[in-house]
Amino acid sequence: MTSTPASGSGLCGARPPPAPGGLTDKGTKGKRARKVPIVEEIRPLVAQRILSAGPDPDARLFTGPRGGRISTAVLRDATHWDDVVTKLGYEHLRRQDLRHTGLTWFADAGVQVHVLRRIAGHGSLTTTQRYLHPDVHKITATGQHCPRT
């Protein structure tokens, strides 16, 4: 599991079991703890992993094959990323692109940009805004709402 859409950092244990606010990831690139939203459908899995991790509050919920952090190489191999994107004809697609897609979908669903910044773990709104790629049709449709003189 990743901490945000398609990022490579592993989730660290947090107590108590996941609530609507999510879990805290302590292994971020910026070294800052952040809340990670957990969708309802996987909360039982995360709760079970928390219980199996034991009493250590810093235990990882998901680990790589050697027990440590899930590296980008492990994630690529486990998902057969290179084979999948080749079969789909998207050889240029990177997992990082899925972070852009996920944040854009959140924005399109009405999640405010300051909330997206926190989810993504960005230090500034400018960084988050670079991740957002609105659909051309939505931009055009928004223009239809402008008053005409």
One Martini backbone bead per residue (centre of mass of N, CA, C, O) as a GRO file, in nm:
protein
  149
    1MET     BB    1   0.100   0.032   0.016
    2THR     BB    2   0.030   0.371  -0.013
    3SER     BB    3   0.020   0.702   0.094
    4THR     BB    4  -0.023   0.784  -0.199
    5PRO     BB    5  -0.067   0.815  -0.508
    6ALA     BB    6   0.196   0.617  -0.611
    7SER     BB    7   0.382   0.607  -0.390
    8GLY     BB    8   0.679   0.458  -0.225
    9SER     BB    9   0.586   0.471   0.056
   10GLY     BB   10   0.539   0.334   0.356
   11LEU     BB   11   0.338   0.220   0.601
   12CYS     BB   12   0.289   0.308   0.922
   13GLY     BB   13   0.210   0.257   1.223
   14ALA     BB   14  -0.110   0.310   1.391
   15ARG     BB   15  -0.286   0.438   1.668
   16PRO     BB   16  -0.561   0.341   1.607
   17PRO     BB   17  -0.766   0.234   1.417
   18PRO     BB   18  -0.907   0.333   1.143
   19ALA     BB   19  -1.032   0.634   1.060
   20PRO     BB   20  -1.159   0.875   0.864
   21GLY     BB   21  -0.863   1.025   0.867
   22GLY     BB   22  -0.656   0.793   0.901
   23LEU     BB   23  -0.310   0.776   0.869
   24THR     BB   24   0.028   0.786   0.972
   25ASP     BB   25   0.316   0.893   0.796
   26LYS     BB   26   0.677   0.879   0.867
   27GLY     BB   27   0.802   0.817   0.548
   28THR     BB   28   0.866   1.086   0.412
   29LYS     BB   29   1.037   1.289   0.207
   30GLY     BB   30   0.998   1.546   0.416
   31LYS     BB   31   0.977   1.418   0.719
   32ARG     BB   32   0.662   1.437   0.748
   33ALA     BB   33   0.385   1.398   0.893
   34ARG     BB   34   0.077   1.235   0.766
   35LYS     BB   35  -0.226   1.207   0.641
   36VAL     BB   36  -0.411   0.911   0.531
   37PRO     BB   37  -0.642   0.819   0.328
   38ILE     BB   38  -0.907   0.577   0.398
   39VAL     BB   39  -1.097   0.370   0.250
   40GLU     BB   40  -1.356   0.183   0.348
   41GLU     BB   41  -1.284  -0.093   0.197
   42ILE     BB   42  -0.979  -0.110   0.361
   43ARG     BB   43  -1.005  -0.089   0.672
   44PRO     BB   44  -1.005  -0.388   0.762
   45LEU     BB   45  -0.718  -0.449   0.660
   46VAL     BB   46  -0.571  -0.236   0.829
   47ALA     BB   47  -0.669  -0.331   1.105
   48GLN     BB   48  -0.538  -0.612   1.082
   49ARG     BB   49  -0.245  -0.507   1.049
   50ILE     BB   50  -0.228  -0.365   1.318
   51LEU     BB   51  -0.269  -0.614   1.493
   52SER     BB   52  -0.023  -0.782   1.362
   53ALA     BB   53   0.210  -0.568   1.444
   54GLY     BB   54   0.157  -0.488   1.727
   55PRO     BB   55   0.283  -0.268   1.984
   56ASP     BB   56   0.449  -0.120   1.779
   57PRO     BB   57   0.409   0.208   1.660
   58ASP     BB   58   0.654   0.166   1.421
   59ALA     BB   59   0.533  -0.044   1.266
   60ARG     BB   60   0.489  -0.200   0.976
   61LEU     BB   61   0.223  -0.293   0.775
   62PHE     BB   62   0.410  -0.289   0.518
   63THR     BB   63   0.641  -0.502   0.345
   64GLY     BB   64   0.902  -0.613   0.218
   65PRO     BB   65   1.079  -0.906   0.155
   66ARG     BB   66   1.291  -0.799   0.405
   67GLY     BB   67   1.098  -0.602   0.607
   68GLY     BB   68   1.092  -0.332   0.478
   69ARG     BB   69   1.062  -0.108   0.272
   70ILE     BB   70   0.881  -0.019  -0.005
   71SER     BB   71   1.007  -0.011  -0.296
   72THR     BB   72   0.994   0.077  -0.621
   73ALA     BB   73   1.101  -0.194  -0.726
   74VAL     BB   74   0.903  -0.377  -0.577
   75LEU     BB   75   0.648  -0.251  -0.691
   76ARG     BB   76   0.708  -0.300  -0.988
   77ASP     BB   77   0.733  -0.612  -0.967
   78ALA     BB   78   0.459  -0.681  -0.819
   79THR     BB   79   0.286  -0.531  -1.067
   80HIS     BB   80   0.412  -0.553  -1.352
   81TRP     BB   81   0.447  -0.274  -1.486
   82ASP     BB   82   0.598  -0.307  -1.758
   83ASP     BB   83   0.395  -0.510  -1.882
   84VAL     BB   84   0.132  -0.352  -1.855
   85VAL     BB   85   0.206  -0.090  -2.015
   86THR     BB   86   0.279  -0.237  -2.273
   87LYS     BB   87   0.003  -0.379  -2.328
   88LEU     BB   88  -0.147  -0.086  -2.326
   89GLY     BB   89   0.053   0.135  -2.469
   90TYR     BB   90   0.214   0.287  -2.194
   91GLU     BB   91   0.537   0.316  -2.166
   92HIS     BB   92   0.544   0.625  -2.051
   93LEU     BB   93   0.424   0.538  -1.792
   94ARG     BB   94   0.416   0.642  -1.457
   95ARG     BB   95   0.352   0.622  -1.130
   96GLN     BB   96   0.356   0.928  -1.080
   97ASP     BB   97   0.112   0.985  -1.269
   98LEU     BB   98  -0.099   0.876  -1.058
   99ARG     BB   99  -0.084   1.117  -0.872
  100HIS     BB  100  -0.199   1.317  -1.066
  101THR     BB  101  -0.463   1.170  -1.118
  102GLY     BB  102  -0.568   1.148  -0.827
  103LEU     BB  103  -0.567   1.456  -0.764
  104THR     BB  104  -0.752   1.536  -0.997
  105TRP     BB  105  -0.997   1.368  -0.912
  106PHE     BB  106  -1.036   1.504  -0.644
  107ALA     BB  107  -1.079   1.788  -0.761
  108ASP     BB  108  -1.323   1.708  -0.946
  109ALA     BB  109  -1.487   1.618  -0.671
  110GLY     BB  110  -1.418   1.888  -0.467
  111VAL     BB  111  -1.149   1.897  -0.350
  112GLN     BB  112  -0.960   2.096  -0.185
  113VAL     BB  113  -0.640   2.212  -0.229
  114HIS     BB  114  -0.555   2.216   0.076
  115VAL     BB  115  -0.619   1.913   0.111
  116LEU     BB  116  -0.439   1.798  -0.111
  117ARG     BB  117  -0.175   1.894   0.011
  118ARG     BB  118  -0.193   1.710   0.260
  119ILE     BB  119  -0.217   1.437   0.117
  120ALA     BB  120   0.057   1.477  -0.055
  121GLY     BB  121   0.277   1.644   0.125
  122HIS     BB  122   0.294   1.935   0.063
  123GLY     BB  123   0.433   2.259   0.128
  124SER     BB  124   0.269   2.370  -0.127
  125LEU     BB  125   0.030   2.479  -0.349
  126THR     BB  126   0.203   2.491  -0.601
  127THR     BB  127   0.273   2.195  -0.616
  128THR     BB  128  -0.015   2.087  -0.632
  129GLN     BB  129  -0.098   2.242  -0.892
  130ARG     BB  130   0.102   2.079  -1.078
  131TYR     BB  131  -0.082   1.807  -1.048
  132LEU     BB  132  -0.310   1.953  -1.197
  133HIS     BB  133  -0.538   1.828  -1.475
  134PRO     BB  134  -0.766   1.957  -1.640
  135ASP     BB  135  -1.019   1.913  -1.836
  136VAL     BB  136  -1.101   2.059  -2.128
  137HIS     BB  137  -1.412   2.031  -2.100
  138LYS     BB  138  -1.430   2.176  -1.824
  139ILE     BB  139  -1.319   2.444  -1.916
  140THR     BB  140  -1.532   2.497  -2.132
  141ALA     BB  141  -1.784   2.468  -1.950
  142THR     BB  142  -1.711   2.704  -1.764
  143GLY     BB  143  -1.730   2.924  -1.988
  144GLN     BB  144  -2.048   2.902  -2.020
  145HIS     BB  145  -2.098   3.064  -1.732
  146CYS     BB  146  -2.026   3.316  -1.856
  147PRO     BB  147  -2.097   3.623  -1.911
  148ARG     BB  148  -2.255   3.797  -2.173
  149THR     BB  149  -2.231   4.112  -2.372
   0.00000   0.00000   0.00000
